[in-house]
GROMACS .gro file of C-alpha atoms in nm:
model
  502
    1MET     CA    1   0.007  -0.020   0.007
    2HIS     CA    2   0.281   0.236   0.068
    3VAL     CA    3   0.479   0.131  -0.234
    4MET     CA    4   0.156   0.229  -0.415
    5LYS     CA    5   0.104   0.564  -0.288
    6LYS     CA    6   0.495   0.645  -0.346
    7LYS     CA    7   0.458   0.522  -0.676
    8ALA     CA    8   0.136   0.718  -0.724
    9LYS     CA    9   0.291   1.028  -0.581
   10MET     CA   10   0.613   0.994  -0.794
   11GLY     CA   11   0.365   0.951  -1.119
   12THR     CA   12   0.213   1.287  -1.002
   13ASN     CA   13   0.544   1.454  -0.981
   14ILE     CA   14   0.652   1.351  -1.317
   15ILE     CA   15   0.345   1.478  -1.478
   16VAL     CA   16   0.360   1.839  -1.296
   17TYR     CA   17   0.778   1.849  -1.388
   18PHE     CA   18   0.647   1.764  -1.714
   19LEU     CA   19   0.386   2.050  -1.744
   20CYS     CA   20   0.645   2.297  -1.610
   21ALA     CA   21   0.920   2.192  -1.850
   22PHE     CA   22   0.671   2.204  -2.132
   23THR     CA   23   0.536   2.563  -2.002
   24LEU     CA   24   0.894   2.685  -1.994
   25ILE     CA   25   0.953   2.555  -2.332
   26LEU     CA   26   0.599   2.703  -2.472
   27HIS     CA   27   0.716   3.071  -2.302
   28SER     CA   28   1.054   3.046  -2.458
   29SER     CA   29   0.918   2.985  -2.788
   30LEU     CA   30   0.673   3.269  -2.725
   31HIS     CA   31   0.923   3.528  -2.628
   32TYR     CA   32   1.139   3.489  -2.946
   33GLU     CA   33   0.853   3.485  -3.172
   34VAL     CA   34   0.670   3.741  -3.050
   35ALA     CA   35   0.697   3.920  -3.371
   36ALA     CA   36   0.465   3.666  -3.537
   37GLY     CA   37   0.172   3.876  -3.449
   38ASP     CA   38  -0.114   3.845  -3.217
   39VAL     CA   39  -0.260   3.587  -3.437
   40VAL     CA   40  -0.019   3.317  -3.345
   41ALA     CA   41   0.013   3.435  -2.992
   42GLU     CA   42  -0.379   3.394  -2.963
   43THR     CA   43  -0.337   3.046  -3.123
   44ARG     CA   44  -0.088   2.935  -2.888
   45ARG     CA   45  -0.262   3.082  -2.592
   46GLN     CA   46  -0.567   2.874  -2.665
   47GLU     CA   47  -0.350   2.556  -2.738
   48LEU     CA   48  -0.217   2.619  -2.386
   49GLU     CA   49  -0.529   2.679  -2.237
   50ILE     CA   50  -0.655   2.324  -2.387
   51ILE     CA   51  -0.347   2.165  -2.234
   52ILE     CA   52  -0.395   2.312  -1.884
   53GLY     CA   53  -0.792   2.195  -1.876
   54GLY     CA   54  -0.950   2.573  -1.990
   55GLY     CA   55  -1.153   2.592  -2.311
   56GLY     CA   56  -1.365   2.815  -2.512
   57TYR     CA   57  -1.297   3.127  -2.636
   58GLY     CA   58  -1.378   3.341  -2.355
   59PRO     CA   59  -1.125   3.563  -2.223
   60ALA     CA   60  -0.812   3.419  -2.071
   61PRO     CA   61  -0.779   3.420  -1.712
   62ALA     CA   62  -0.526   3.642  -1.554
   63PRO     CA   63  -0.189   3.400  -1.518
   64GLU     CA   64  -0.140   3.282  -1.165
   65TYR     CA   65   0.210   3.268  -1.019
   66CYS     CA   66   0.380   2.927  -1.096
   67PRO     CA   67   0.524   2.764  -0.792
   68PRO     CA   68   0.877   2.620  -0.875
   69PRO     CA   69   0.848   2.248  -0.918
   70PRO     CA   70   0.967   2.014  -0.678
   71PRO     CA   71   1.315   1.891  -0.729
   72PRO     CA   72   1.356   1.625  -0.957
   73PRO     CA   73   1.525   1.285  -0.864
   74GLU     CA   74   1.868   1.276  -0.896
   75PRO     CA   75   1.944   1.278  -1.287
   76ILE     CA   76   2.138   0.994  -1.403
   77CYS     CA   77   2.346   1.258  -1.578
   78PRO     CA   78   2.341   1.620  -1.459
   79THR     CA   79   2.101   1.820  -1.642
   80PRO     CA   80   2.141   2.207  -1.721
   81PRO     CA   81   1.947   2.421  -1.480
   82PRO     CA   82   1.606   2.510  -1.589
   83PRO     CA   83   1.564   2.860  -1.759
   84GLU     CA   84   1.397   3.112  -1.527
   85PRO     CA   85   1.037   3.099  -1.577
   86ILE     CA   86   0.901   3.373  -1.778
   87CYS     CA   87   0.546   3.446  -1.688
   88PRO     CA   88   0.337   3.562  -1.974
   89PRO     CA   89   0.277   3.932  -1.973
   90PRO     CA   90  -0.040   4.029  -1.833
   91PRO     CA   91  -0.284   4.119  -2.104
   92SER     CA   92  -0.311   4.474  -2.201
   93PRO     CA   93  -0.628   4.653  -2.016
   94PRO     CA   94  -0.913   4.748  -2.209
   95PRO     CA   95  -0.893   5.074  -2.363
   96PRO     CA   96  -1.043   5.327  -2.177
   97PRO     CA   97  -1.426   5.440  -2.294
   98PRO     CA   98  -1.354   5.723  -2.496
   99PRO     CA   99  -1.395   6.038  -2.303
  100PRO     CA  100  -1.775   6.204  -2.301
  101PRO     CA  101  -1.777   6.461  -2.544
  102PRO     CA  102  -1.718   6.798  -2.379
  103PRO     CA  103  -2.019   6.986  -2.306
  104PRO     CA  104  -2.079   7.260  -2.576
  105PRO     CA  105  -1.904   7.559  -2.457
  106PRO     CA  106  -2.133   7.842  -2.263
  107PRO     CA  107  -2.236   8.093  -2.504
  108PRO     CA  108  -2.004   8.406  -2.479
  109PRO     CA  109  -2.075   8.677  -2.220
  110PRO     CA  110  -2.255   8.945  -2.365
  111PRO     CA  111  -2.013   9.225  -2.451
  112PRO     CA  112  -1.998   9.477  -2.188
  113PRO     CA  113  -2.238   9.781  -2.250
  114PRO     CA  114  -2.008  10.058  -2.408
  115PRO     CA  115  -1.902  10.311  -2.161
  116PRO     CA  116  -2.108  10.620  -2.165
  117LEU     CA  117  -2.043  10.893  -2.402
  118GLN     CA  118  -1.784  11.111  -2.207
  119ARG     CA  119  -1.860  11.443  -2.304
  120PRO     CA  120  -1.555  11.691  -2.337
  121PRO     CA  121  -1.515  11.867  -2.023
  122ILE     CA  122  -1.711  12.225  -2.061
  123PRO     CA  123  -1.422  12.456  -2.023
  124PRO     CA  124  -1.484  12.734  -1.756
  125SER     CA  125  -1.713  12.990  -1.823
  126PRO     CA  126  -1.521  13.327  -1.837
  127ILE     CA  127  -1.805  13.517  -1.692
  128GLY     CA  128  -1.775  13.236  -1.378
  129PRO     CA  129  -2.110  13.208  -1.178
  130PHE     CA  130  -2.296  13.534  -1.329
  131ALA     CA  131  -2.584  13.489  -1.511
  132SER     CA  132  -2.430  13.688  -1.809
  133GLU     CA  133  -2.162  13.901  -1.880
  134ARG     CA  134  -2.347  14.205  -1.868
  135ILE     CA  135  -2.413  14.111  -1.510
  136GLN     CA  136  -2.072  14.066  -1.439
  137LEU     CA  137  -1.977  14.391  -1.547
  138ALA     CA  138  -2.268  14.546  -1.364
  139PHE     CA  139  -2.123  14.370  -1.048
  140LYS     CA  140  -1.789  14.521  -1.077
  141VAL     CA  141  -1.951  14.875  -1.053
  142ILE     CA  142  -2.181  14.773  -0.777
  143GLN     CA  143  -1.871  14.642  -0.561
  144ARG     CA  144  -1.696  14.994  -0.641
  145PHE     CA  145  -1.981  15.193  -0.518
  146LYS     CA  146  -2.026  14.979  -0.230
  147LYS     CA  147  -1.697  15.083  -0.106
  148ARG     CA  148  -1.798  15.460  -0.119
  149ILE     CA  149  -2.111  15.411   0.104
  150THR     CA  150  -2.042  15.487   0.492
  151TYR     CA  151  -2.393  15.537   0.577
  152ASP     CA  152  -2.652  15.284   0.521
  153PRO     CA  153  -2.919  15.295   0.773
  154GLN     CA  154  -3.135  15.010   0.620
  155ARG     CA  155  -2.835  14.799   0.577
  156ILE     CA  156  -2.892  14.748   0.212
  157THR     CA  157  -2.558  14.715   0.103
  158LYS     CA  158  -2.527  14.364   0.323
  159THR     CA  159  -2.692  14.236   0.057
  160TRP     CA  160  -2.472  14.318  -0.198
  161MET     CA  161  -2.273  13.985  -0.172
  162GLY     CA  162  -2.191  13.713  -0.428
  163PRO     CA  163  -2.294  13.683  -0.803
  164ASP     CA  164  -2.652  13.685  -0.793
  165VAL     CA  165  -2.720  14.030  -0.851
  166CYS     CA  166  -3.052  13.978  -1.003
  167ASN     CA  167  -3.237  13.800  -0.700
  168LYS     CA  168  -3.035  13.909  -0.383
  169TYR     CA  169  -2.921  14.264  -0.443
  170LYS     CA  170  -3.182  14.488  -0.302
  171GLY     CA  171  -3.214  14.806  -0.518
  172PHE     CA  172  -3.151  14.641  -0.813
  173VAL     CA  173  -3.365  14.486  -1.100
  174CYS     CA  174  -3.266  14.289  -1.392
  175ASP     CA  175  -3.439  14.205  -1.750
  176VAL     CA  176  -3.318  14.083  -2.101
  177ARG     CA  177  -3.141  14.366  -2.281
  178PRO     CA  178  -3.362  14.370  -2.626
  179ASP     CA  179  -3.092  14.425  -2.853
  180ILE     CA  180  -2.836  14.131  -2.728
  181LYS     CA  181  -3.088  13.887  -2.570
  182LYS     CA  182  -2.901  13.894  -2.246
  183LYS     CA  183  -2.983  13.948  -1.874
  184ALA     CA  184  -2.855  14.267  -1.749
  185VAL     CA  185  -2.926  14.511  -1.451
  186ALA     CA  186  -3.189  14.705  -1.621
  187GLY     CA  187  -3.338  14.902  -1.281
  188VAL     CA  188  -3.209  15.078  -0.968
  189ASP     CA  189  -3.456  15.170  -0.732
  190PHE     CA  190  -3.268  15.335  -0.435
  191ASN     CA  191  -3.583  15.529  -0.319
  192GLY     CA  192  -3.564  15.637   0.076
  193TYR     CA  193  -3.244  15.430   0.133
  194ARG     CA  194  -3.074  15.759   0.249
  195PHE     CA  195  -2.720  15.653   0.134
  196ASN     CA  196  -2.432  15.866   0.201
  197GLY     CA  197  -2.058  15.891   0.212
  198PRO     CA  198  -1.733  16.126   0.150
  199ASP     CA  199  -1.761  16.318  -0.195
  200PHE     CA  200  -2.100  16.118  -0.250
  201SER     CA  201  -2.169  16.197  -0.620
  202LEU     CA  202  -2.317  15.973  -0.894
  203SER     CA  203  -2.020  15.967  -1.090
  204ASP     CA  204  -1.881  15.618  -1.166
  205PHE     CA  205  -2.199  15.444  -1.109
  206LEU     CA  206  -2.461  15.580  -1.281
  207GLU     CA  207  -2.283  15.623  -1.634
  208LYS     CA  208  -2.133  15.287  -1.576
  209LEU     CA  209  -2.448  15.066  -1.552
  210GLU     CA  210  -2.478  15.036  -1.929
  211ASP     CA  211  -2.794  14.879  -1.955
  212LEU     CA  212  -3.027  15.080  -1.721
  213ALA     CA  213  -3.364  15.158  -1.835
  214ILE     CA  214  -3.477  15.304  -1.495
  215PHE     CA  215  -3.282  15.477  -1.206
  216HIS     CA  216  -3.473  15.603  -0.908
  217ALA     CA  217  -3.277  15.744  -0.633
  218ASN     CA  218  -3.477  15.991  -0.426
  219SER     CA  219  -3.411  16.060  -0.092
  220ASN     CA  220  -3.052  15.980  -0.056
  221ASN     CA  221  -2.736  16.234  -0.023
  222PHE     CA  222  -2.601  16.247  -0.377
  223THR     CA  223  -2.416  16.557  -0.438
  224LYS     CA  224  -2.298  16.741  -0.733
  225SER     CA  225  -2.462  16.671  -1.054
  226ILE     CA  226  -2.592  16.402  -1.318
  227PRO     CA  227  -2.234  16.263  -1.465
  228LYS     CA  228  -2.115  16.323  -1.802
  229MET     CA  229  -2.168  16.014  -2.033
  230THR     CA  230  -2.512  15.956  -1.848
  231SER     CA  231  -2.677  16.048  -2.233
  232LYS     CA  232  -2.480  15.733  -2.337
  233LEU     CA  233  -2.731  15.504  -2.158
  234LYS     CA  234  -2.944  15.420  -2.470
  235PHE     CA  235  -3.219  15.252  -2.288
  236LEU     CA  236  -3.255  15.466  -2.008
  237TYR     CA  237  -3.625  15.613  -1.986
  238GLU     CA  238  -3.682  15.687  -1.613
  239LEU     CA  239  -3.448  15.957  -1.415
  240ASP     CA  240  -3.540  16.001  -1.060
  241VAL     CA  241  -3.293  16.169  -0.852
  242SER     CA  242  -3.529  16.389  -0.661
  243ASN     CA  243  -3.469  16.497  -0.271
  244ASN     CA  244  -3.100  16.469  -0.292
  245LYS     CA  245  -2.788  16.753  -0.276
  246LEU     CA  246  -2.748  16.784  -0.609
  247PHE     CA  247  -2.637  17.128  -0.732
  248GLY     CA  248  -2.520  17.355  -1.037
  249GLY     CA  249  -2.696  17.477  -1.351
  250PHE     CA  250  -2.952  17.265  -1.497
  251PRO     CA  251  -2.776  16.910  -1.592
  252MET     CA  252  -2.758  16.952  -1.980
  253GLU     CA  253  -2.665  16.582  -1.974
  254VAL     CA  254  -3.000  16.496  -1.976
  255VAL     CA  255  -3.099  16.660  -2.252
  256ASN     CA  256  -2.911  16.426  -2.498
  257ILE     CA  257  -3.088  16.120  -2.339
  258LYS     CA  258  -3.318  16.078  -2.621
  259ASN     CA  259  -3.578  15.791  -2.487
  260LEU     CA  260  -3.629  16.001  -2.157
  261THR     CA  261  -3.963  15.978  -2.049
  262PHE     CA  262  -3.960  16.054  -1.691
  263LEU     CA  263  -3.748  16.322  -1.541
  264ASP     CA  264  -3.780  16.396  -1.212
  265LEU     CA  265  -3.516  16.677  -1.045
  266ARG     CA  266  -3.710  16.824  -0.771
  267PHE     CA  267  -3.588  16.875  -0.422
  268ASN     CA  268  -3.231  16.975  -0.509
  269SER     CA  269  -3.032  17.277  -0.544
  270PHE     CA  270  -3.005  17.335  -0.927
  271SER     CA  271  -3.024  17.688  -1.036
  272GLY     CA  272  -2.990  17.942  -1.345
  273PRO     CA  273  -3.243  17.902  -1.645
  274VAL     CA  274  -3.401  17.584  -1.776
  275PRO     CA  275  -3.294  17.514  -2.157
  276ALA     CA  276  -3.543  17.516  -2.418
  277GLU     CA  277  -3.403  17.172  -2.538
  278ILE     CA  278  -3.579  16.994  -2.265
  279PHE     CA  279  -3.932  17.080  -2.392
  280TYR     CA  280  -3.805  16.895  -2.754
  281LEU     CA  281  -3.785  16.570  -2.544
  282ASP     CA  282  -4.077  16.330  -2.578
  283LEU     CA  283  -4.152  16.333  -2.184
  284ASP     CA  284  -4.453  16.207  -1.975
  285VAL     CA  285  -4.329  16.373  -1.672
  286LEU     CA  286  -4.105  16.702  -1.603
  287PHE     CA  287  -4.080  16.742  -1.231
  288LEU     CA  288  -3.851  17.049  -1.174
  289ASN     CA  289  -4.025  17.198  -0.859
  290ASN     CA  290  -3.810  17.312  -0.546
  291ASN     CA  291  -3.487  17.410  -0.679
  292LYS     CA  292  -3.338  17.746  -0.779
  293PHE     CA  293  -3.419  17.781  -1.103
  294SER     CA  294  -3.457  18.123  -1.229
  295GLN     CA  295  -3.520  18.340  -1.554
  296ASN     CA  296  -3.794  18.341  -1.771
  297LEU     CA  297  -3.944  18.008  -1.891
  298PRO     CA  298  -3.839  17.952  -2.266
  299GLU     CA  299  -4.110  18.031  -2.533
  300ASN     CA  300  -4.109  17.695  -2.658
  301ILE     CA  301  -4.268  17.531  -2.341
  302GLY     CA  302  -4.595  17.460  -2.547
  303SER     CA  303  -4.368  17.192  -2.762
  304THR     CA  304  -4.389  16.945  -2.457
  305GLY     CA  305  -4.559  16.622  -2.526
  306ALA     CA  306  -4.555  16.594  -2.126
  307LEU     CA  307  -4.871  16.508  -1.905
  308TYR     CA  308  -4.735  16.627  -1.581
  309VAL     CA  309  -4.530  16.931  -1.570
  310THR     CA  310  -4.427  17.102  -1.242
  311PHE     CA  311  -4.229  17.445  -1.209
  312ALA     CA  312  -4.329  17.503  -0.849
  313ASN     CA  313  -4.119  17.660  -0.568
  314ASN     CA  314  -3.845  17.791  -0.779
  315GLU     CA  315  -3.740  18.123  -0.883
  316PHE     CA  316  -3.900  18.162  -1.232
  317THR     CA  317  -3.943  18.512  -1.347
  318GLY     CA  318  -4.119  18.697  -1.666
  319PRO     CA  319  -4.461  18.600  -1.800
  320ILE     CA  320  -4.607  18.241  -1.850
  321PRO     CA  321  -4.549  18.216  -2.242
  322SER     CA  322  -4.850  18.191  -2.488
  323SER     CA  323  -4.743  17.881  -2.641
  324ILE     CA  324  -4.846  17.682  -2.358
  325GLY     CA  325  -5.176  17.677  -2.530
  326ARG     CA  326  -5.014  17.435  -2.790
  327ALA     CA  327  -4.922  17.155  -2.493
  328LYS     CA  328  -5.218  16.969  -2.632
  329TYR     CA  329  -5.100  16.646  -2.426
  330LEU     CA  330  -5.082  16.863  -2.093
  331LEU     CA  331  -5.303  16.709  -1.800
  332GLU     CA  332  -5.136  16.904  -1.507
  333VAL     CA  333  -4.903  17.202  -1.474
  334LEU     CA  334  -4.788  17.372  -1.157
  335PHE     CA  335  -4.675  17.706  -1.169
  336LEU     CA  336  -4.729  17.796  -0.803
  337ASN     CA  337  -4.481  18.015  -0.564
  338ASN     CA  338  -4.258  18.166  -0.825
  339PHE     CA  339  -4.202  18.510  -0.918
  340PHE     CA  340  -4.394  18.497  -1.234
  341THR     CA  341  -4.532  18.851  -1.379
  342GLY     CA  342  -4.779  18.977  -1.636
  343CYS     CA  343  -5.111  18.888  -1.779
  344LEU     CA  344  -5.240  18.517  -1.827
  345PRO     CA  345  -5.237  18.433  -2.200
  346TYR     CA  346  -5.582  18.377  -2.345
  347GLU     CA  347  -5.416  18.050  -2.517
  348ILE     CA  348  -5.466  17.879  -2.185
  349GLY     CA  349  -5.809  17.821  -2.280
  350PHE     CA  350  -5.698  17.562  -2.557
  351LEU     CA  351  -5.594  17.335  -2.290
  352SER     CA  352  -5.908  17.181  -2.269
  353ASN     CA  353  -5.788  16.821  -2.139
  354SER     CA  354  -5.603  16.981  -1.850
  355THR     CA  355  -5.744  16.899  -1.507
  356VAL     CA  356  -5.497  17.110  -1.265
  357PHE     CA  357  -5.382  17.459  -1.354
  358ASP     CA  358  -5.209  17.637  -1.056
  359VAL     CA  359  -5.078  17.960  -1.072
  360GLY     CA  360  -5.091  18.060  -0.725
  361ASN     CA  361  -4.864  18.264  -0.501
  362ASN     CA  362  -4.698  18.455  -0.807
  363ARG     CA  363  -4.727  18.800  -0.916
  364LEU     CA  364  -4.953  18.770  -1.185
  365THR     CA  365  -5.203  19.041  -1.289
  366GLY     CA  366  -5.506  19.108  -1.493
  367PRO     CA  367  -5.863  18.970  -1.550
  368ILE     CA  368  -5.943  18.613  -1.593
  369PRO     CA  369  -5.921  18.535  -1.964
  370HIS     CA  370  -6.272  18.445  -2.087
  371SER     CA  371  -6.118  18.135  -2.292
  372PHE     CA  372  -6.103  17.976  -1.941
  373GLY     CA  373  -6.441  17.874  -1.995
  374CYS     CA  374  -6.336  17.662  -2.244
  375LEU     CA  375  -6.132  17.441  -1.978
  376SER     CA  376  -6.391  17.147  -1.986
  377GLY     CA  377  -6.174  16.915  -1.814
  378MET     CA  378  -6.060  17.140  -1.545
  379GLN     CA  379  -6.107  17.019  -1.199
  380PHE     CA  380  -5.855  17.226  -0.986
  381LEU     CA  381  -5.810  17.567  -1.068
  382ASN     CA  382  -5.575  17.790  -0.863
  383LEU     CA  383  -5.546  18.188  -0.908
  384ALA     CA  384  -5.497  18.271  -0.563
  385MET     CA  385  -5.255  18.476  -0.405
  386ASN     CA  386  -5.181  18.693  -0.720
  387GLN     CA  387  -5.286  19.062  -0.857
  388PHE     CA  388  -5.577  18.936  -1.048
  389TYR     CA  389  -5.857  19.187  -1.068
  390GLY     CA  390  -6.189  19.272  -1.246
  391PRO     CA  391  -6.522  19.067  -1.228
  392VAL     CA  392  -6.491  18.704  -1.185
  393PRO     CA  393  -6.635  18.535  -1.538
  394GLU     CA  394  -6.937  18.364  -1.512
  395ILE     CA  395  -6.851  18.109  -1.768
  396VAL     CA  396  -6.544  18.015  -1.533
  397CYS     CA  397  -6.808  17.917  -1.246
  398GLN     CA  398  -6.993  17.716  -1.518
  399LEU     CA  399  -6.693  17.450  -1.606
  400PRO     CA  400  -6.868  17.120  -1.593
  401LYS     CA  401  -6.590  16.942  -1.378
  402ILE     CA  402  -6.466  17.210  -1.154
  403VAL     CA  403  -6.441  17.100  -0.791
  404ASN     CA  404  -6.192  17.344  -0.642
  405LEU     CA  405  -6.175  17.691  -0.772
  406SER     CA  406  -5.944  17.938  -0.541
  407LEU     CA  407  -5.947  18.301  -0.607
  408SER     CA  408  -5.864  18.412  -0.289
  409TYR     CA  409  -5.617  18.696  -0.198
  410ASN     CA  410  -5.678  18.891  -0.515
  411TYR     CA  411  -5.846  19.194  -0.627
  412PHE     CA  412  -6.153  19.085  -0.785
  413THR     CA  413  -6.450  19.315  -0.760
  414GLN     CA  414  -6.773  19.130  -0.861
  415VAL     CA  415  -6.903  18.757  -0.870
  416GLY     CA  416  -7.240  18.672  -1.047
  417PRO     CA  417  -7.492  18.408  -0.948
  418GLU     CA  418  -7.336  18.109  -1.084
  419CYS     CA  419  -7.032  18.199  -0.900
  420ARG     CA  420  -7.233  18.234  -0.577
  421LYS     CA  421  -7.360  17.892  -0.606
  422LEU     CA  422  -7.029  17.760  -0.614
  423ILE     CA  423  -6.964  17.975  -0.298
  424LYS     CA  424  -7.224  17.815  -0.103
  425ARG     CA  425  -7.112  17.495  -0.194
  426LYS     CA  426  -6.767  17.579  -0.104
  427VAL     CA  427  -6.631  17.511  -0.434
  428LEU     CA  428  -6.514  17.843  -0.495
  429ASP     CA  429  -6.293  18.043  -0.234
  430VAL     CA  430  -6.305  18.453  -0.313
  431ARG     CA  431  -6.184  18.526   0.060
  432MET     CA  432  -5.958  18.864   0.065
  433ASN     CA  433  -6.066  19.040  -0.243
  434CYS     CA  434  -6.242  19.345  -0.311
  435ILE     CA  435  -6.604  19.205  -0.338
  436LEU     CA  436  -6.809  19.471  -0.130
  437ASP     CA  437  -7.122  19.247  -0.055
  438LEU     CA  438  -6.929  18.945   0.080
  439PRO     CA  439  -6.749  18.867   0.401
  440ASN     CA  440  -6.381  18.831   0.451
  441GLN     CA  441  -6.257  19.080   0.188
  442ARG     CA  442  -5.967  19.347   0.180
  443SER     CA  443  -6.012  19.656   0.319
  444GLN     CA  444  -6.168  19.972   0.124
  445GLU     CA  445  -5.797  20.116   0.174
  446GLU     CA  446  -5.622  19.840   0.058
  447CYS     CA  447  -5.850  19.803  -0.265
  448GLY     CA  448  -5.812  20.159  -0.332
  449LYS     CA  449  -5.436  20.188  -0.316
  450PHE     CA  450  -5.419  19.894  -0.569
  451PHE     CA  451  -5.665  20.070  -0.797
  452SER     CA  452  -5.522  20.366  -0.795
  453GLU     CA  453  -5.249  20.258  -1.002
  454SER     CA  454  -5.309  20.199  -1.395
  455LYS     CA  455  -5.349  19.831  -1.492
  456LYS     CA  456  -5.311  19.708  -1.840
  457CYS     CA  457  -5.243  19.393  -2.021
  458PRO     CA  458  -5.094  19.337  -2.375
  459ASN     CA  459  -5.373  19.211  -2.593
  460GLU     CA  460  -5.627  19.300  -2.387
  461ARG     CA  461  -5.897  19.212  -2.686
  462SER     CA  462  -5.784  18.874  -2.661
  463LEU     CA  463  -5.896  18.847  -2.297
  464THR     CA  464  -6.248  18.848  -2.383
  465LEU     CA  465  -6.234  18.595  -2.669
  466VAL     CA  466  -6.389  18.236  -2.617
  467PRO     CA  467  -6.211  17.977  -2.874
  468CYS     CA  468  -6.430  17.688  -2.801
  469ALA     CA  469  -6.799  17.625  -2.892
  470ARG     CA  470  -6.975  17.697  -2.577
  471ASN     CA  471  -7.281  17.540  -2.664
  472ARG     CA  472  -7.147  17.212  -2.667
  473TYR     CA  473  -7.122  17.184  -2.285
  474THR     CA  474  -7.303  17.482  -2.165
  475LEU     CA  475  -7.650  17.325  -2.253
  476ASN     CA  476  -7.861  17.292  -1.916
  477LEU     CA  477  -7.522  17.321  -1.780
  478THR     CA  478  -7.668  17.399  -1.393
  479GLU     CA  479  -7.816  17.031  -1.430
  480THR     CA  480  -7.481  16.878  -1.551
  481PHE     CA  481  -7.274  17.075  -1.292
  482ASP     CA  482  -7.498  16.926  -1.024
  483LYS     CA  483  -7.459  16.576  -1.145
  484LYS     CA  484  -7.063  16.588  -1.159
  485LEU     CA  485  -7.043  16.731  -0.820
  486THR     CA  486  -7.180  16.422  -0.674
  487ALA     CA  487  -6.874  16.219  -0.793
  488PRO     CA  488  -6.539  16.306  -0.617
  489ALA     CA  489  -6.264  16.417  -0.859
  490PRO     CA  490  -5.953  16.205  -0.858
  491SER     CA  491  -5.647  16.353  -0.651
  492PRO     CA  492  -5.421  16.524  -0.883
  493ARG     CA  493  -5.079  16.384  -0.899
  494THR     CA  494  -4.863  16.685  -0.964
  495TYR     CA  495  -4.961  16.795  -0.594
  496ASP     CA  496  -4.795  16.492  -0.466
  497ALA     CA  497  -4.471  16.590  -0.618
  498LEU     CA  498  -4.473  16.875  -0.378
  499LYS     CA  499  -4.404  16.655  -0.092
  500LYS     CA  500  -4.081  16.495   0.018
  501HIS     CA  501  -4.048  16.128   0.029
  502PHE     CA  502  -3.873  15.979   0.306
   0.00000   0.00000   0.00000
């Protein structure tokens, strides 16, 4: 039994040895014949698999590590050492699966928006923060003038700071200059500010504001006169320098201001004659009252187109020129408180549109011209405190719009029934005359002395002329007059000019 197991074991060893030898030979052959290609190798691999018990055409299993065969029995003759076993190379790994196709690239981002259009930088304006170059020029003039003011009781100049002349500077008004269509300082209104300073004149201020249309500066302390070059202000149409300390002769500079319509020189110390040229200007208002003007009025006074004229409170002499009857637009005229002499010209009767005629407190004389009955628009007629004489014409007492007829302090001798009606209504004042049957008259001695001297007017025949068609307004005159008295007359404008404004 033991011998049989031994023989069986020996037989098994021989078989294993044979297989290993065969494998070595085969691997050796494969090693040297690898260039024959993969087909021969594959055939041999199949043959090998059949020999070792494999089969089929499935994939060959991974070769296992071959243990060395057991030592052979002692050969009869030595055998060469067996070659190193060569293990078959492992099969090539299957190629990796192709990578998945790359995802489509994301859509390109939208292009960035173009940078905002960069406007070229605006160069700094040469006028800086000013509304226009005209404002800039005025600003410089105003700042120079400001330095000259040392008395400013209302602190007006505190507002004269910064470039906003039009909105912040008290006393200045802006508008668009019509020829160049640019904003400019068009008006100055210093009324009542009472500015003062050393050598406080209008020079280097008024004439330097080249765009002025209106200059009102009443009730201040300006001295000297209207500066030269003021006539170059081609837009200036209102000039009021009343109630200041101006002096010298009539300021001839204003005669050349061609667009002037309003001239107010009252309450100053101007003196000498008034030039004839002033009555050729296209003025609406001419206020010369309360100065020291003297000599005779020019004969061309009737050339004025003014509506309101005041010569009051000066030192004028001579007669009232007869040309005044041609001043067809004249509404109110004041000659009071001067030294006018002579008789009233009958041409005054042509002033049918006039509402105020005042020659009170002068040295005028003679009868009242009958032409005064043509003053159909007259409301305030003052002949008081002169040397008028004779009967009061009834036609004058029948004026349809008269509300104040003052004949006091003269030498009138008679009043008719129409005039007595006005006396009762207190419309007519005939105090201190020579009317014998009325109270409050002059004494007989005083009246006698006056009439003891010869009295005569030139062109006496004209004093009884009535140049208007009387029946146009005297029909039913008493009834018309009664109706007119029920409505008060508007207050005259020129009398306001006799008051100072503070």
